[in-house]
Amino acid sequence: MEFILRCYRNFKIALLYMMFAVLSAAAISSCKQPETIYLKSPEAAPEAYQDRSPAQLLELVALRQITEIEAGEYKRGTWDSVMSSKPSVGPWFGYPQGVTLMGMQYANRILEDPVIDEFVRDYIKIATDDYAYSVWQRKTFGKIHKKGGSFSRLIRMNMLDDCGAGSAAMLEAISRDQAYVTTELTEYLNNASYFIYETHWRLEDGTFWRPVSPGSRPLSMWADDLYMSCPFLVRWAEYKNEPEFLDDAVRQIINFASYLQDDDGVWWHAYLVDLDKPATYKWGRANGWVMLATAEVLSAMPDDHPQREEVLAIFRRHIEGLKNYQSESGLWHQVIDHPELTWGTETSCSAMFTYAISRAINRGWIDRSNLEVVRKAVDGLNKKVEADGTILGICRSASIGDGLKYYEDRPTRPDDQHGPGPIMMALSEFLIAEQN
């Protein structure tokens, strides 16, 4: 009966997912905005970075993320009251913003800037208040006003992208300061936990997968989903003192590796479940998500965990594989093992690798001789940031490519939201390694 109920829940989610994909495509096609995009990965002007230290770069990027945020009115009563409420204002809440919030918190371990703390606190408060207001609307009226606002992904919650990274950042904030805890935040985290742990699609062996994937190939397992789940699971395990959530994260790392880690240690972007084979390209940021997630899981595992050595072996193989593909610039390419592509090196994945390798050095998982790898990478990252903090060379979102040309043609946009969080995580962990 439990299996039947889970299948029924997943079937309902799949139907909603497909409906959302159709509506989203229509909305996007009617609301396109002109923007600056590039097909190749540029560098900043030399005068922007020549005399800039990693600490200065960290502060520059962190402070640039502080943008306008404002709470909505959240009027209750009649539907007319709801429609007249002033909407909340803030950066769009999706998984990239969740990583940015995590990066800001990591950065502030070094910077100790109260302005950054205030932004993170206010953003989380507004986001979860907005979520609670949307839940109330749906319960009271059966619908939500202005459903497509900045925080609509919180209420949608039908894929790991919607809640995993953001929830992990919220739990990171709680671990530093219990003052973050509110009724609204608790409600959101409980619902995120239920979705991730109880209702998201899994294979028979418990591995997360995507039978439905709007705008991309269905019946697939994405390396990306390790970060969209594991950092939340390990923090939820600690917060609730329930180790089964940590064990689930460990299971995800091991299972995903069995499907996606190649003989050279590097990971394929995805696994095609219906064809029982991996997709044939090793996209940079997919490998980055894996590195971040594995570092987070290892950081949470006790020394006597029975599967610790297995996860360490997976991680070390990945690091050694990536070291073999590091470019002369210190960064890694859009498709890891295809440096001949004219796209160039990709900033977000390079930052993710820098963070993970620095964390491995700091925790004693690998030898300190690897510090030269991350020093070279940080030098390369510095050259990707303009004097005002604009980050260059970030690949925009990517689906599972059916050929190298797909990855070659992915555009890069200055300050794309996938870049700031990883750079802040990388620089903060690197600075700790240098201090040590």
Coordinates of N, CA and C in Angstrom, one line a residue, residues 203-395:
L203 N 14.7 5.7 -7.7 CA 14.8 4.4 -8.2 C 14.6 3.3 -7.1
E204 N 14.6 2.1 -7.5 CA 14.3 1.0 -6.5 C 15.5 1.0 -5.5
D205 N 16.7 1.4 -5.9 CA 17.8 1.4 -4.9 C 17.8 2.7 -4.0
G206 N 16.8 3.6 -4.2 CA 16.7 4.8 -3.4 C 17.4 6.0 -4.0
T207 N 17.9 5.9 -5.2 CA 18.6 7.0 -5.8 C 17.6 8.0 -6.4
F208 N 17.9 9.3 -6.2 CA 17.0 10.3 -6.8 C 17.1 10.3 -8.4
W209 N 16.0 10.4 -9.0 CA 16.1 10.6 -10.5 C 14.9 11.4 -11.0
R210 N 14.9 11.7 -12.3 CA 13.8 12.5 -12.9 C 13.1 11.8 -14.0
P211 N 12.0 11.2 -13.6 CA 11.2 10.6 -14.7 C 10.6 11.6 -15.6
V212 N 10.4 12.8 -15.1 CA 9.9 14.0 -15.9 C 10.9 15.1 -15.6
S213 N 11.2 15.8 -16.7 CA 12.1 17.0 -16.6 C 11.8 18.0 -17.6
P214 N 11.0 19.1 -17.2 CA 10.6 20.1 -18.1 C 11.7 20.7 -18.9
G215 N 11.6 20.8 -20.2 CA 12.6 21.4 -21.1 C 13.8 20.6 -21.3
S216 N 13.8 19.3 -20.8 CA 15.0 18.5 -20.9 C 14.6 17.0 -21.1
R217 N 15.5 16.2 -21.1 CA 15.3 14.8 -21.3 C 14.7 14.1 -20.1
P218 N 13.5 13.4 -20.2 CA 13.0 12.7 -19.1 C 13.7 11.4 -18.8
L219 N 13.3 10.7 -17.8 CA 13.8 9.3 -17.5 C 15.3 9.4 -17.4
S220 N 15.8 10.4 -16.5 CA 17.2 10.6 -16.4 C 17.6 10.9 -14.9
M221 N 18.9 10.7 -14.6 CA 19.4 11.0 -13.3 C 20.5 12.0 -13.5
W222 N 20.4 13.2 -12.9 CA 21.3 14.3 -13.1 C 22.3 14.4 -11.9
A223 N 23.6 14.5 -12.3 CA 24.6 14.7 -11.3 C 24.3 16.0 -10.4
D224 N 23.7 17.0 -11.1 CA 23.3 18.2 -10.4 C 22.5 18.0 -9.1
D225 N 21.7 16.9 -9.1 CA 20.7 16.7 -8.0 C 21.4 16.3 -6.7
L226 N 22.7 15.9 -6.8 CA 23.4 15.7 -5.5 C 23.5 16.9 -4.7
Y227 N 23.8 18.1 -5.3 CA 23.8 19.3 -4.5 C 22.4 19.8 -4.1
M228 N 21.4 19.5 -4.9 CA 20.1 19.9 -4.7 C 19.4 19.0 -3.6
S229 N 20.2 18.1 -3.0 CA 19.6 17.2 -2.0 C 20.5 17.1 -0.8
C230 N 21.8 16.7 -1.0 CA 22.7 16.2 0.1 C 23.0 17.3 1.1
P231 N 23.3 18.6 0.7 CA 23.6 19.6 1.7 C 22.4 19.8 2.7
F232 N 21.2 19.7 2.1 CA 20.1 19.8 3.0 C 20.0 18.6 3.9
L233 N 20.1 17.4 3.4 CA 19.9 16.2 4.2 C 20.9 16.1 5.3
V234 N 22.2 16.5 5.1 CA 23.1 16.4 6.2 C 22.9 17.4 7.3
R235 N 22.4 18.6 6.9 CA 22.1 19.6 7.9 C 20.8 19.3 8.6
W236 N 19.8 18.7 7.9 CA 18.6 18.4 8.6 C 18.8 17.2 9.6
A237 N 19.7 16.3 9.2 CA 20.1 15.3 10.2 C 20.6 15.8 11.5
E238 N 21.5 16.8 11.3 CA 22.1 17.5 12.5 C 21.0 18.2 13.3
Y239 N 20.2 19.0 12.6 CA 19.2 19.9 13.2 C 18.2 19.0 14.0
K240 N 17.7 17.9 13.4 CA 16.7 17.1 14.0 C 17.3 16.0 14.8
N241 N 18.6 15.8 14.8 CA 19.3 14.7 15.5 C 18.7 13.4 15.0
E242 N 18.6 13.3 13.7 CA 18.1 12.0 13.1 C 19.1 11.6 12.0
P243 N 20.0 10.6 12.4 CA 21.1 10.3 11.5 C 20.6 9.6 10.2
E244 N 19.4 9.1 10.1 CA 18.9 8.5 8.9 C 19.0 9.5 7.7
F245 N 18.9 10.8 7.9 CA 19.0 11.7 6.8 C 20.4 11.8 6.3
L246 N 21.4 11.8 7.2 CA 22.8 11.7 6.8 C 23.0 10.4 6.0
D247 N 22.5 9.3 6.5 CA 22.7 8.0 5.8 C 22.1 8.1 4.4
D248 N 21.0 8.8 4.2 CA 20.4 8.9 2.9 C 21.4 9.7 2.0
A249 N 22.0 10.8 2.5 CA 22.9 11.6 1.7 C 24.1 10.7 1.3
V250 N 24.6 9.9 2.2 CA 25.7 9.0 1.9 C 25.3 8.0 0.8
R251 N 24.1 7.5 0.9 CA 23.6 6.6 -0.1 C 23.6 7.2 -1.4
Q252 N 23.2 8.5 -1.5 CA 23.1 9.2 -2.8 C 24.5 9.3 -3.4
I253 N 25.5 9.7 -2.6 CA 26.8 9.9 -3.2 C 27.3 8.5 -3.7
I254 N 27.2 7.5 -3.0 CA 27.7 6.2 -3.4 C 26.9 5.7 -4.6
N255 N 25.6 5.8 -4.6 CA 24.8 5.3 -5.7 C 25.0 6.1 -7.0
F256 N 25.0 7.4 -6.8 CA 25.3 8.3 -8.0 C 26.7 7.9 -8.6
A257 N 27.7 7.7 -7.8 CA 29.0 7.4 -8.3 C 29.0 6.1 -9.1
S258 N 28.2 5.1 -8.6 CA 28.2 3.9 -9.4 C 27.6 4.0 -10.8
Y259 N 26.7 5.0 -10.9 CA 26.1 5.3 -12.2 C 27.0 6.2 -13.1
L260 N 27.6 7.2 -12.5 CA 28.1 8.3 -13.2 C 29.6 8.6 -13.2
Q261 N 30.4 8.0 -12.2 CA 31.8 8.2 -12.2 C 32.5 7.3 -13.2
D262 N 33.3 8.0 -14.1 CA 34.0 7.2 -15.1 C 35.4 6.7 -14.6
D263 N 36.0 5.9 -15.4 CA 37.3 5.4 -15.0 C 38.4 6.4 -14.7
D264 N 38.3 7.6 -15.3 CA 39.3 8.6 -15.1 C 38.9 9.5 -13.8
G265 N 37.9 9.1 -13.1 CA 37.5 9.8 -11.9 C 36.5 10.9 -12.1
V266 N 36.4 11.4 -13.3 CA 35.4 12.5 -13.6 C 34.1 11.9 -13.9
W267 N 33.0 12.7 -13.7 CA 31.6 12.2 -13.7 C 31.0 12.7 -15.1
W268 N 30.1 11.8 -15.6 CA 29.2 12.1 -16.7 C 28.2 13.1 -16.1
H269 N 27.6 13.9 -17.1 CA 26.6 14.8 -16.6 C 25.3 14.1 -16.1
A270 N 24.9 13.0 -16.7 CA 23.7 12.4 -16.3 C 23.7 10.9 -16.7
Y271 N 22.7 10.2 -16.2 CA 22.5 8.8 -16.5 C 21.1 8.7 -17.2
L272 N 21.0 8.0 -18.3 CA 19.8 7.8 -19.1 C 19.2 6.5 -18.6
V273 N 18.2 6.6 -17.7 CA 17.7 5.4 -17.0 C 17.1 4.4 -18.0
D274 N 16.3 4.9 -18.9 CA 15.6 4.0 -19.8 C 16.6 3.3 -20.8
L275 N 17.8 3.9 -21.0 CA 18.8 3.2 -21.9 C 19.8 2.5 -21.1
D276 N 19.8 2.7 -19.8 CA 20.8 2.1 -18.9 C 22.2 2.4 -19.3
K277 N 22.5 3.7 -19.5 CA 23.8 4.1 -19.8 C 24.0 5.6 -19.5
P278 N 25.2 6.1 -19.3 CA 25.4 7.5 -19.0 C 25.3 8.3 -20.2
A279 N 24.9 9.6 -20.0 CA 25.0 10.6 -21.1 C 26.5 10.7 -21.4
T280 N 26.9 11.1 -22.6 CA 28.3 10.9 -23.0 C 29.2 12.1 -22.9
Y281 N 28.8 13.1 -22.0 CA 29.7 14.3 -21.8 C 29.8 14.6 -20.4
K282 N 31.0 15.1 -20.1 CA 31.4 15.5 -18.7 C 31.4 17.0 -18.5
W283 N 30.1 17.5 -18.3 CA 29.9 18.9 -18.2 C 30.6 19.4 -16.9
G284 N 31.2 20.6 -17.0 CA 31.9 21.1 -15.9 C 31.1 21.4 -14.6
R285 N 30.0 22.1 -14.8 CA 29.2 22.4 -13.6 C 28.5 21.2 -13.0
A286 N 28.2 20.2 -13.8 CA 27.6 19.0 -13.2 C 28.7 18.4 -12.2
N287 N 29.9 18.3 -12.7 CA 31.0 17.9 -11.8 C 31.2 18.7 -10.6
G288 N 31.0 20.0 -10.8 CA 31.1 21.0 -9.7 C 30.0 20.7 -8.6
W289 N 28.8 20.5 -9.0 CA 27.7 20.1 -8.0 C 28.1 18.9 -7.3
V290 N 28.7 17.9 -7.9 CA 29.1 16.7 -7.3 C 30.1 16.9 -6.2
M291 N 31.1 17.7 -6.6 CA 32.2 18.0 -5.7 C 31.7 18.8 -4.5
L292 N 30.9 19.8 -4.7 CA 30.3 20.5 -3.5 C 29.6 19.5 -2.6
A293 N 28.7 18.7 -3.2 CA 27.9 17.8 -2.4 C 28.7 16.8 -1.6
T294 N 29.7 16.2 -2.3 CA 30.6 15.2 -1.6 C 31.3 15.8 -0.5
A295 N 31.9 17.0 -0.7 CA 32.6 17.7 0.4 C 31.7 18.0 1.6
E296 N 30.4 18.4 1.3 CA 29.5 18.7 2.4 C 29.1 17.4 3.2
V297 N 28.9 16.3 2.4 CA 28.6 15.0 3.1 C 29.8 14.5 4.0
L298 N 31.0 14.6 3.4 CA 32.1 14.1 4.1 C 32.4 15.0 5.4
S299 N 32.1 16.3 5.3 CA 32.2 17.2 6.4 C 31.3 16.8 7.6
A300 N 30.2 16.2 7.2 CA 29.2 15.8 8.2 C 29.3 14.4 8.8
M301 N 30.1 13.6 8.1 CA 30.2 12.1 8.5 C 31.1 12.0 9.6
P302 N 30.7 11.3 10.7 CA 31.7 11.0 11.8 C 32.8 10.1 11.3
D303 N 33.9 10.1 12.0 CA 35.1 9.3 11.5 C 34.8 7.8 11.5
D304 N 33.9 7.4 12.4 CA 33.6 6.0 12.5 C 32.4 5.5 11.6
H305 N 31.9 6.4 10.7 CA 30.8 6.0 9.9 C 31.3 4.8 9.0
P306 N 30.5 3.8 8.9 CA 30.9 2.6 8.2 C 31.2 2.8 6.7
Q307 N 30.7 3.8 6.1 CA 30.9 4.1 4.6 C 31.8 5.3 4.4
R308 N 32.4 5.8 5.4 CA 33.2 7.0 5.2 C 34.4 6.7 4.2
E309 N 35.1 5.6 4.4 CA 36.2 5.4 3.5 C 35.8 5.2 2.0
E310 N 34.6 4.7 1.8 CA 34.1 4.5 0.5 C 33.8 5.9 -0.2
V311 N 33.2 6.8 0.6 CA 32.9 8.1 0.1 C 34.2 8.9 -0.1
L312 N 35.2 8.7 0.8 CA 36.5 9.4 0.6 C 37.2 8.9 -0.6
A313 N 37.1 7.6 -0.9 CA 37.7 7.1 -2.1 C 37.1 7.7 -3.4
I314 N 35.7 7.8 -3.4 CA 35.1 8.4 -4.5 C 35.5 9.9 -4.7
F315 N 35.6 10.6 -3.6 CA 36.0 12.0 -3.6 C 37.5 12.2 -4.1
R316 N 38.4 11.3 -3.6 CA 39.8 11.4 -4.0 C 40.0 11.1 -5.5
R317 N 39.3 10.1 -5.9 CA 39.3 9.8 -7.4 C 38.9 10.9 -8.2
H318 N 37.8 11.6 -7.8 CA 37.3 12.7 -8.5 C 38.3 13.9 -8.5
I319 N 38.9 14.2 -7.4 CA 39.9 15.2 -7.4 C 41.1 14.9 -8.3
E320 N 41.6 13.7 -8.2 CA 42.8 13.3 -9.0 C 42.4 13.4 -10.5
G321 N 41.2 13.0 -10.8 CA 40.8 13.1 -12.2 C 40.7 14.5 -12.7
L322 N 40.2 15.4 -11.9 CA 40.1 16.8 -12.3 C 41.4 17.5 -12.4
K323 N 42.3 17.1 -11.5 CA 43.7 17.7 -11.6 C 44.3 17.4 -12.9
N324 N 44.0 16.3 -13.5 CA 44.6 16.0 -14.8 C 44.1 16.9 -16.0
Y325 N 43.0 17.5 -15.7 CA 42.3 18.4 -16.8 C 42.4 19.9 -16.5
Q326 N 43.1 20.3 -15.4 CA 43.2 21.7 -15.1 C 44.0 22.4 -16.2
S327 N 43.5 23.5 -16.7 CA 44.2 24.2 -17.8 C 45.3 25.1 -17.3
E328 N 46.1 25.6 -18.2 CA 47.2 26.5 -17.9 C 46.7 27.7 -17.1
S329 N 45.5 28.1 -17.4 CA 45.0 29.3 -16.7 C 44.6 29.0 -15.2
G330 N 44.6 27.7 -14.9 CA 44.2 27.3 -13.5 C 42.7 26.9 -13.4
L331 N 42.0 27.2 -14.5 CA 40.6 26.9 -14.5 C 40.3 25.6 -15.3
W332 N 39.0 25.2 -15.3 CA 38.6 24.0 -16.0 C 37.7 24.4 -17.1
H333 N 37.6 23.5 -18.2 CA 36.8 23.8 -19.3 C 35.3 23.5 -19.2
Q334 N 34.5 24.1 -20.1 CA 33.1 23.9 -20.1 C 32.7 22.4 -20.1
V335 N 33.3 21.6 -21.0 CA 33.3 20.2 -21.0 C 34.7 19.7 -20.5
I336 N 34.8 19.1 -19.4 CA 36.0 18.8 -18.7 C 37.1 18.3 -19.6
D337 N 36.8 17.2 -20.4 CA 37.8 16.5 -21.1 C 37.8 16.9 -22.6
H338 N 37.3 18.1 -22.9 CA 37.3 18.6 -24.3 C 37.8 20.0 -24.3
P339 N 39.1 20.2 -24.0 CA 39.7 21.6 -24.1 C 39.8 22.2 -25.4
E340 N 39.5 21.4 -26.5 CA 39.6 21.9 -27.8 C 38.4 22.8 -28.2
L341 N 37.3 22.7 -27.4 CA 36.1 23.5 -27.6 C 36.5 25.0 -27.5
T342 N 36.0 25.8 -28.3 CA 36.3 27.3 -28.3 C 35.6 28.0 -27.2
W343 N 34.7 27.3 -26.5 CA 33.9 28.0 -25.4 C 34.9 28.6 -24.4
G344 N 35.9 27.8 -24.0 CA 36.9 28.3 -23.1 C 36.7 27.7 -21.7
T345 N 37.3 28.3 -20.7 CA 37.1 27.8 -19.3 C 35.9 28.4 -18.7
E346 N 35.3 27.6 -17.7 CA 34.0 28.0 -17.1 C 34.2 28.3 -15.7
T347 N 33.7 29.5 -15.3 CA 34.0 30.1 -14.0 C 33.3 29.3 -12.8
S348 N 32.0 29.0 -12.9 CA 31.3 28.4 -11.8 C 31.9 27.1 -11.4
C349 N 32.1 26.2 -12.4 CA 32.7 24.9 -12.0 C 34.1 25.0 -11.5
S350 N 34.9 25.9 -12.0 CA 36.2 26.1 -11.5 C 36.2 26.5 -10.0
A351 N 35.2 27.4 -9.7 CA 35.1 27.8 -8.3 C 34.7 26.6 -7.4
M352 N 33.7 25.8 -7.9 CA 33.3 24.7 -7.1 C 34.4 23.7 -6.8
F353 N 35.2 23.4 -7.8 CA 36.4 22.5 -7.6 C 37.4 23.2 -6.6
T354 N 37.6 24.5 -6.7 CA 38.5 25.2 -5.8 C 38.0 25.0 -4.4
Y355 N 36.7 25.2 -4.2 CA 36.2 25.1 -2.8 C 36.4 23.6 -2.3
A356 N 36.0 22.6 -3.1 CA 36.0 21.3 -2.7 C 37.5 20.8 -2.4
I357 N 38.4 21.2 -3.2 CA 39.8 20.7 -3.0 C 40.4 21.5 -1.8
S358 N 40.0 22.7 -1.7 CA 40.5 23.5 -0.5 C 39.9 22.9 0.8
R359 N 38.7 22.5 0.8 CA 38.1 21.8 2.0 C 38.8 20.5 2.2
A360 N 39.1 19.8 1.2 CA 39.8 18.5 1.4 C 41.2 18.7 2.0
I361 N 41.8 19.8 1.6 CA 43.1 20.1 2.2 C 43.0 20.4 3.7
N362 N 42.0 21.3 4.0 CA 41.8 21.8 5.3 C 41.3 20.7 6.3
R363 N 40.6 19.7 5.8 CA 40.2 18.6 6.7 C 41.1 17.4 6.7
G364 N 42.3 17.5 6.0 CA 43.2 16.4 6.0 C 42.9 15.2 5.1
W365 N 41.9 15.4 4.2 CA 41.5 14.3 3.4 C 42.5 14.0 2.2
I366 N 43.3 15.1 1.8 CA 44.3 14.9 0.8 C 45.5 15.7 1.3
D367 N 46.6 15.5 0.6 CA 47.9 16.1 1.0 C 47.9 17.6 0.7
R368 N 48.6 18.3 1.6 CA 48.7 19.8 1.4 C 49.4 20.2 0.1
S369 N 50.1 19.3 -0.5 CA 50.8 19.7 -1.8 C 49.8 20.1 -2.8
N370 N 48.5 19.7 -2.6 CA 47.4 20.1 -3.5 C 47.1 21.6 -3.4
L371 N 47.7 22.3 -2.5 CA 47.4 23.7 -2.3 C 47.9 24.5 -3.6
E372 N 48.9 24.0 -4.3 CA 49.3 24.6 -5.5 C 48.2 24.6 -6.6
V373 N 47.4 23.5 -6.6 CA 46.3 23.4 -7.5 C 45.3 24.5 -7.3
V374 N 44.9 24.8 -6.0 CA 43.9 25.8 -5.8 C 44.5 27.2 -5.9
R375 N 45.8 27.4 -5.6 CA 46.4 28.7 -5.8 C 46.3 29.1 -7.2
K376 N 46.6 28.2 -8.1 CA 46.5 28.4 -9.5 C 45.1 28.7 -9.9
A377 N 44.1 28.0 -9.4 CA 42.7 28.2 -9.7 C 42.3 29.5 -9.2
V378 N 42.6 29.9 -8.0 CA 42.2 31.3 -7.5 C 42.8 32.4 -8.3
D379 N 44.0 32.2 -8.8 CA 44.6 33.2 -9.7 C 43.7 33.3 -11.0
G380 N 43.3 32.2 -11.5 CA 42.4 32.2 -12.7 C 41.1 32.8 -12.4
L381 N 40.5 32.5 -11.3 CA 39.2 33.1 -10.9 C 39.3 34.6 -10.8
N382 N 40.4 35.1 -10.2 CA 40.5 36.5 -10.0 C 40.4 37.3 -11.4
K383 N 40.9 36.6 -12.4 CA 40.9 37.2 -13.8 C 39.6 37.2 -14.4
K384 N 38.6 36.5 -13.8 CA 37.3 36.5 -14.3 C 36.3 37.5 -13.7
V385 N 36.8 38.4 -12.8 CA 36.0 39.3 -12.1 C 36.4 40.7 -12.4
E386 N 35.5 41.5 -12.9 CA 35.7 42.9 -13.2 C 36.0 43.8 -11.9
A387 N 36.4 45.0 -12.1 CA 36.7 45.9 -11.0 C 35.5 46.1 -10.1
D388 N 34.3 46.1 -10.7 CA 33.1 46.4 -9.9 C 32.5 45.1 -9.3
G389 N 33.1 43.9 -9.5 CA 32.6 42.7 -9.0 C 31.8 41.9 -9.9
T390 N 31.6 42.3 -11.2 CA 30.9 41.6 -12.2 C 31.7 40.3 -12.5
I391 N 31.1 39.2 -12.5 CA 31.7 37.9 -12.7 C 31.5 37.5 -14.2
L392 N 32.6 37.1 -14.9 CA 32.5 36.7 -16.3 C 32.7 35.2 -16.4
G393 N 32.3 34.7 -17.6 CA 32.6 33.3 -18.0 C 31.7 32.3 -17.3
I394 N 30.5 32.6 -16.9 CA 29.6 31.7 -16.2 C 28.6 31.1 -17.3
C395 N 28.6 29.8 -17.4 CA 27.6 29.2 -18.3 C 26.3 29.3 -17.7

